[in-house]
Tab-separated table of C-alpha atoms in Angstrom:
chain	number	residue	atom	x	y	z
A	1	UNK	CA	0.000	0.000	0.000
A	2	UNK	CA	1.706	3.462	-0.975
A	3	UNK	CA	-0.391	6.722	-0.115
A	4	UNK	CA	1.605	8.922	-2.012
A	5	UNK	CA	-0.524	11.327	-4.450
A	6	UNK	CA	-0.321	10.621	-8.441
A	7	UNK	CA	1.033	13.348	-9.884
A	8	UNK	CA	-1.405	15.231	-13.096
A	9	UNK	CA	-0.074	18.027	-15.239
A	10	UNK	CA	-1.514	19.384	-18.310
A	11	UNK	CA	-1.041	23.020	-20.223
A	12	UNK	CA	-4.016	24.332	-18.169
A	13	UNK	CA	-7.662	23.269	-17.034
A	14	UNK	CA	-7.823	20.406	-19.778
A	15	UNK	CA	-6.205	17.640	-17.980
A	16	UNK	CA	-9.048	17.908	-15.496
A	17	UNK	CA	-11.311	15.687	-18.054
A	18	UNK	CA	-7.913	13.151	-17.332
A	19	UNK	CA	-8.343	13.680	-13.690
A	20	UNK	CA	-11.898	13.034	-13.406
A	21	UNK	CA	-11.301	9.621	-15.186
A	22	UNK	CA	-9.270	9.101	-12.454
A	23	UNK	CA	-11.272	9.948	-9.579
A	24	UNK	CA	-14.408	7.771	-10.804
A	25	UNK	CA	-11.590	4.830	-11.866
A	26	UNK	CA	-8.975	5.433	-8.391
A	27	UNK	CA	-11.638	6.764	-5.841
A	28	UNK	CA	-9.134	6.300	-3.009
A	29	UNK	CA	-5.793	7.600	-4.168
A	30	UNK	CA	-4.142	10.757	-3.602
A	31	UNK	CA	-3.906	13.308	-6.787
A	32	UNK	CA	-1.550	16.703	-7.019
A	33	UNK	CA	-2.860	18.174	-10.220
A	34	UNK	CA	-0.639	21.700	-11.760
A	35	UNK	CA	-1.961	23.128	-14.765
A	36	UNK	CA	0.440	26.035	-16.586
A	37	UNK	CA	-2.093	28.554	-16.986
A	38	UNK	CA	0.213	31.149	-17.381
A	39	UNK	CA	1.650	29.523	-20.644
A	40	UNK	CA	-0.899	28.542	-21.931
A	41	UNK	CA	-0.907	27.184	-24.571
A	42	UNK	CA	1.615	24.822	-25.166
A	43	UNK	CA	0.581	23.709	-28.681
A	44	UNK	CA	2.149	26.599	-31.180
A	45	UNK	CA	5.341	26.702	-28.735
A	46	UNK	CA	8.556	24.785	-30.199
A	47	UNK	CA	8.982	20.971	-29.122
A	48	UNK	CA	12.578	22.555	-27.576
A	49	UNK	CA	10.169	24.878	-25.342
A	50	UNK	CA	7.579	22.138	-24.550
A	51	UNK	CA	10.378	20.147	-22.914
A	52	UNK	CA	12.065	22.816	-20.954
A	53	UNK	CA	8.408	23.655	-19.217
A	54	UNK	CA	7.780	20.226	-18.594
A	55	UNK	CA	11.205	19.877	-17.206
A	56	UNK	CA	10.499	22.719	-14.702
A	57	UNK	CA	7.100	20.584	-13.384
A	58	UNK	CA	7.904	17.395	-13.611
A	59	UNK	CA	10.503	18.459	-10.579
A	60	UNK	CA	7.959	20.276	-8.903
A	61	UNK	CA	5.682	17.630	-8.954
A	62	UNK	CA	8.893	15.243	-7.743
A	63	UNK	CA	9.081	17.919	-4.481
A	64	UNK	CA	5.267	17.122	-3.804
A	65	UNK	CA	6.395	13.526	-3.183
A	66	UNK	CA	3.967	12.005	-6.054
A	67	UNK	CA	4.314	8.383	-6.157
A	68	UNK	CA	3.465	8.401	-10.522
A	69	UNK	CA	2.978	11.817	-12.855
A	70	UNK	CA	0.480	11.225	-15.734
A	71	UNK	CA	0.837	13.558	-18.746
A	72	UNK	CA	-2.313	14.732	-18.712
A	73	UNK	CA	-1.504	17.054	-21.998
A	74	UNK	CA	-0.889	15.574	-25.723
A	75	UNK	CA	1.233	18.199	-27.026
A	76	UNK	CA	3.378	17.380	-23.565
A	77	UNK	CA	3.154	13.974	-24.368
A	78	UNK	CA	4.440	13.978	-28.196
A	79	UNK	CA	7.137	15.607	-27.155
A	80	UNK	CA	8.820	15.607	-24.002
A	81	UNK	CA	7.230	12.112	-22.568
A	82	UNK	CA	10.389	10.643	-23.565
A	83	UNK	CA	13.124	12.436	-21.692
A	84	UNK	CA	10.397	13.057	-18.573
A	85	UNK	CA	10.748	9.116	-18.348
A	86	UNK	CA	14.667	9.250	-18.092
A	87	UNK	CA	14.693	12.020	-15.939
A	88	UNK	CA	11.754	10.676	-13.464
A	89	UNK	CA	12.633	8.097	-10.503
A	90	UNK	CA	8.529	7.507	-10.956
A	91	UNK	CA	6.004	6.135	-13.678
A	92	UNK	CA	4.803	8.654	-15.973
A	93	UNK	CA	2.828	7.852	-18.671
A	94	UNK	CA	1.040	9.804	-21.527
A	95	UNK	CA	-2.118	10.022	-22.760
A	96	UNK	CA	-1.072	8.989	-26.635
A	97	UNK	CA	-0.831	5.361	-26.621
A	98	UNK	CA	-4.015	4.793	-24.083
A	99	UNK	CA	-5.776	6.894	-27.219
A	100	UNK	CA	-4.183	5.072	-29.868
A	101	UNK	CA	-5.588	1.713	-28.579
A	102	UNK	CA	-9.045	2.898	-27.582
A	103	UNK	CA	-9.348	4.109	-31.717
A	104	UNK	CA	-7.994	1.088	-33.257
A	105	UNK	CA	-10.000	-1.471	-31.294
A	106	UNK	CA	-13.220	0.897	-32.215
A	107	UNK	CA	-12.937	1.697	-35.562
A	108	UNK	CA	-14.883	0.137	-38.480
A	109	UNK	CA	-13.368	1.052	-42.089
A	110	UNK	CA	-9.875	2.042	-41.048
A	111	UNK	CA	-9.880	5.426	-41.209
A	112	UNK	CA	-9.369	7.465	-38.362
A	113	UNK	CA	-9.247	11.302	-37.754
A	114	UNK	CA	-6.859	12.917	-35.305
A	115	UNK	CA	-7.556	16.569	-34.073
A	116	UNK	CA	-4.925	18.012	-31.656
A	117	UNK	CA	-2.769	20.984	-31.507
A	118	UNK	CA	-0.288	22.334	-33.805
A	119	UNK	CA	1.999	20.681	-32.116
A	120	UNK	CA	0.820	17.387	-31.584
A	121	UNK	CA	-0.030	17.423	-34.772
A	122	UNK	CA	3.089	18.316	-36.462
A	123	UNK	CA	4.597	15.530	-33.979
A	124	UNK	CA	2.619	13.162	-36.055
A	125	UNK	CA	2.746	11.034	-32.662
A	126	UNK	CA	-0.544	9.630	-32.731
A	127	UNK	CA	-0.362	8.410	-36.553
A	128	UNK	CA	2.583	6.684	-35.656
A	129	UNK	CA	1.081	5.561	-32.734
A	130	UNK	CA	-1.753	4.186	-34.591
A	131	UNK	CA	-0.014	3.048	-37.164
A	132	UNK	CA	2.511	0.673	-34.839
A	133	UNK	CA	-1.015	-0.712	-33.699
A	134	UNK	CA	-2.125	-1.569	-37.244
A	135	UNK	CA	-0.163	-0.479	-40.189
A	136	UNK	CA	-3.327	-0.627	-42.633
A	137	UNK	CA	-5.232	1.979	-40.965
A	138	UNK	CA	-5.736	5.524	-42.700
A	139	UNK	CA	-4.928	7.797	-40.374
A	140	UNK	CA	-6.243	11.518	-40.983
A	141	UNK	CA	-4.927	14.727	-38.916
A	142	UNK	CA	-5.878	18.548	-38.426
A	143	UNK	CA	-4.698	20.741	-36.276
A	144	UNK	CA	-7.297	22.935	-34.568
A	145	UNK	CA	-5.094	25.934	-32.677
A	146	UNK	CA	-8.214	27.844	-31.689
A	147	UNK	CA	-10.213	24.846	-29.754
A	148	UNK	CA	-7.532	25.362	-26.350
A	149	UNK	CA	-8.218	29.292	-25.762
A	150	UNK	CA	-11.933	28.621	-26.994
A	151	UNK	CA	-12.060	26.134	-24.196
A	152	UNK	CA	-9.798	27.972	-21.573
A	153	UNK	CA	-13.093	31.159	-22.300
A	154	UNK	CA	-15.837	28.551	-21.392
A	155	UNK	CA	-16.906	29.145	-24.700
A	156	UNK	CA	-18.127	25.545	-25.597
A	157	UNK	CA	-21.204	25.778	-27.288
A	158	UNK	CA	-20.315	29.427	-28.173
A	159	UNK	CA	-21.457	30.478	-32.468
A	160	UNK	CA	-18.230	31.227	-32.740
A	161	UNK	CA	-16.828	27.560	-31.700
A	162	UNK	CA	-19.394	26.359	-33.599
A	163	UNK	CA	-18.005	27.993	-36.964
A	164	UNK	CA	-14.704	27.021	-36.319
A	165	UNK	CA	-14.924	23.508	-35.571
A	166	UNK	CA	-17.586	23.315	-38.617
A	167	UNK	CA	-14.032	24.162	-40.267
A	168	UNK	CA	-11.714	21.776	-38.861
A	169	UNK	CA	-14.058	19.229	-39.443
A	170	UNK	CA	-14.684	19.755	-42.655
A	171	UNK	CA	-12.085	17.737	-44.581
A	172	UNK	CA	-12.240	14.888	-41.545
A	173	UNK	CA	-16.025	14.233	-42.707
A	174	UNK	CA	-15.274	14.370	-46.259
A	175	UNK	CA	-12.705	11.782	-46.000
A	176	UNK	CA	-15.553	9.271	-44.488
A	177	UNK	CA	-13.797	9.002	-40.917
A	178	UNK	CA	-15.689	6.924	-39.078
A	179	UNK	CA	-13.749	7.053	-35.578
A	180	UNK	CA	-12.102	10.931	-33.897
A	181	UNK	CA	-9.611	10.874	-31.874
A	182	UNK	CA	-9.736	13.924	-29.114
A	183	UNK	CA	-6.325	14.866	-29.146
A	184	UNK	CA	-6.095	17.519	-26.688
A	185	UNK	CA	-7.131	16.709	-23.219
A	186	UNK	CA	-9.165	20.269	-23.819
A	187	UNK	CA	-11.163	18.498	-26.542
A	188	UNK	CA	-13.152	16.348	-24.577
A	189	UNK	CA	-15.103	19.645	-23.154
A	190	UNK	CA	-16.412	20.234	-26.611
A	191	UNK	CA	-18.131	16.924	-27.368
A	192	UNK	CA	-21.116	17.660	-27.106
A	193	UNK	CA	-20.394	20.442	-30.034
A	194	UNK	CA	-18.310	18.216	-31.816
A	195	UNK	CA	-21.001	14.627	-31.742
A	196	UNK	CA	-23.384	17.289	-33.330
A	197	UNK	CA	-21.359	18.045	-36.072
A	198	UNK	CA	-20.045	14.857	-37.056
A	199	UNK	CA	-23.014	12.798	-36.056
A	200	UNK	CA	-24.251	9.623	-34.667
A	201	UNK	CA	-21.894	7.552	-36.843
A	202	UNK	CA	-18.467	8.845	-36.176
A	203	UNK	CA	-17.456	7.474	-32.650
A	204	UNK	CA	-14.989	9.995	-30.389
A	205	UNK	CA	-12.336	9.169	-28.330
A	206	UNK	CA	-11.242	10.040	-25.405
A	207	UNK	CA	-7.882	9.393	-23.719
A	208	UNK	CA	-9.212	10.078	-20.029
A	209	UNK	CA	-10.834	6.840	-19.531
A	210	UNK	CA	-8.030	4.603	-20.937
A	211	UNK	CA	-5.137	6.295	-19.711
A	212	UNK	CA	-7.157	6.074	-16.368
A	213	UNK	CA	-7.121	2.290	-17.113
A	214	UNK	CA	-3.208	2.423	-17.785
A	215	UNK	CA	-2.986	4.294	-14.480
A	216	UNK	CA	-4.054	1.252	-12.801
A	217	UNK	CA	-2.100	-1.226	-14.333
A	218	UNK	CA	1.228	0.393	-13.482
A	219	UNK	CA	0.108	1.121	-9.946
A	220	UNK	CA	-1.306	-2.705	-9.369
A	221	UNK	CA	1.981	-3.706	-11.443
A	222	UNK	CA	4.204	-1.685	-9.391
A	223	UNK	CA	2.619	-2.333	-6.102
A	224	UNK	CA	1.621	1.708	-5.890
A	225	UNK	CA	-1.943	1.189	-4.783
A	226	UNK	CA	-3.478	3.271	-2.096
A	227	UNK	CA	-6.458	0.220	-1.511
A	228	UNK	CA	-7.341	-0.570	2.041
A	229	UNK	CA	-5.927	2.261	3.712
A	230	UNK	CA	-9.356	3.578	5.163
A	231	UNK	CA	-8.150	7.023	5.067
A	232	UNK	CA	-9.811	9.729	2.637
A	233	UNK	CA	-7.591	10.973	-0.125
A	234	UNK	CA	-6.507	14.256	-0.570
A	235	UNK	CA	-6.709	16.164	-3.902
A	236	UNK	CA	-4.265	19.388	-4.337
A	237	UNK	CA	-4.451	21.867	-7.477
A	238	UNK	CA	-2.361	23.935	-8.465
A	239	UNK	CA	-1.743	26.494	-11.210
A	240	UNK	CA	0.734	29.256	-12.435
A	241	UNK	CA	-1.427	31.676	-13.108
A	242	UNK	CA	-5.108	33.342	-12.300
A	243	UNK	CA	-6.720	30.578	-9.585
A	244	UNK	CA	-9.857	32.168	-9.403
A	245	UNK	CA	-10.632	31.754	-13.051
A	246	UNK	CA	-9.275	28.239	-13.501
A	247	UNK	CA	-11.591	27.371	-10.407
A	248	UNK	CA	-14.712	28.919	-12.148
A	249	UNK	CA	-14.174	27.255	-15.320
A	250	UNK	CA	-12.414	23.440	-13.700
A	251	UNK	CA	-15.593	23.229	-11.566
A	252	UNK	CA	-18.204	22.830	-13.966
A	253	UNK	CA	-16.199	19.537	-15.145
A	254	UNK	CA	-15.257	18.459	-11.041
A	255	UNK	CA	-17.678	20.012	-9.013
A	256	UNK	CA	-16.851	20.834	-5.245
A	257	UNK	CA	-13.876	18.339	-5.269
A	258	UNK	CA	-12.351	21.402	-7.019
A	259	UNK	CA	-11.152	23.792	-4.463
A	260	UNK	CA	-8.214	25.795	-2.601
A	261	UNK	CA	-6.783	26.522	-5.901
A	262	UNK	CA	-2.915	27.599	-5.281
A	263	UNK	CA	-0.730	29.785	-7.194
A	264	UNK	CA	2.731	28.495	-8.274
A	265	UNK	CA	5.745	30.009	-9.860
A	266	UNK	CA	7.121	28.666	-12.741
A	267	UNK	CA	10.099	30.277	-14.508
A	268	UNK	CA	11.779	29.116	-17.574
């Protein structure tokens, strides 16, 4: 039995879907969640960039004596989950591969869409991802910049999103997609928005529930679970920048368990 907190970072308030798949899935660990509101966000910044922020919280999180650190950001996770792994004495795992599977095992004809950042896109990590899975599948991407600050404004059934996504999906529809992969841990926010445009035959994916899934296997693998203890976990949050908003906006997705929001320097 280890009571140690899992560690949860993402770019800002979008790794809270992530978290949230891992309260319903973990109900009695531990969680220390930081979100970089203040650079947000990471997916026009340079993978060179990218690392050096996650650099900076993946030792913060280290300080907070986390027991695991889940990448709870896909731009994060194309490109720095490989040197976080090196440089962490803890698990961390991404949210890329738990995707990847999820959309292979459920799609139909093959082809599968990929929205994401400009930055995980460019990475082309989840094609190759996919494409390790099942080299025959068609694997279609588009970047869609303006879904993380449309998200970070609450705006997710706002006209506005509407048009834009309308947009992005555009040449995803016309090239018969029958599976999306959500490829920003903002996304899941706008599925509602996003189900209506591409209707009841085009299945989306989300990474939270089976990267929550992974979660569990390396805890139970490792012997990291906090089972049995009797004692009520403890959920911290932190952020770089403006509390009060990121608390207004994070509790329509975790309710009351979202609360005494910190502030924490990050430099670099």
């Amino acid at each position: 039995m280890n009571r140690a907190p899992i560690g949860i970072f993402d770019s800002g308030l979008g790794g809270l879907t992530v978290t949230a798949a891992l309260f319903e899935r973990l109900p009695e660990e531990s969680t220390v969640y930081f979100g970089d509101t203040a650079r947000v966000p990471y997916g026009p910044k340079s993978p060179a960039t990218v690392r050096r922020y996650c650099a900076g919280i993946l030792e913060w999180l280290l300080e907070q004596q986390v027991k695991a650190i889940v990448v709870a950001c896909n731009t994060s996770s194309a490109h720095a989950l490989d040197e976080l792994r090196a440089d962490s004495p803890v698990p961390v795992l991404g949210v890329i591969e738990p995707g990847a599977k999820a959309a292979a095992a459920a799609t139909r004809n093959g082809r599968i869409g990929v929205i994401g950042t400009s930055g995980t896109v460019a990475s082309g990590a989840y094609a190759k991802a996919l494409q390790l899975l099942d080299p025959g599948l068609e694997v279609v991407q588009q970047a869609c910049p303006l879904f993380v600050p449309f998200v970070e404004e609450g705006w997710f059934a706002h006209p506005a999103t509407e048009l834009v996504a309308r947009e992005y999906l555009g040449p995803l529809i016309s090239r018969r997609i029958d599976t999306l992969v959500l490829g920003c841990t903002h996304y899941p926010l706008l599925r509602p928005l996003l189900g209506e445009i591409l209707g009841p035959d085009v299945t989306l994916i989300d990474s939270a529930v089976a990267t929550a899934d992974a979660v569990v296997e390396v805890l139970e693998g490792q012997g990291l679970r906090a089972e049995g203890s009797g004692e009520p976990p403890t959920h911290r949050f932190a952020v770089s920048d403006e509390a009060q908003r990121f608390t207004q906006v994070g509790t329509r997705f975790l309710g009351a368990r979202l609360t005494d929001v910190e502030v924490v320097a990050m430099g670099g």
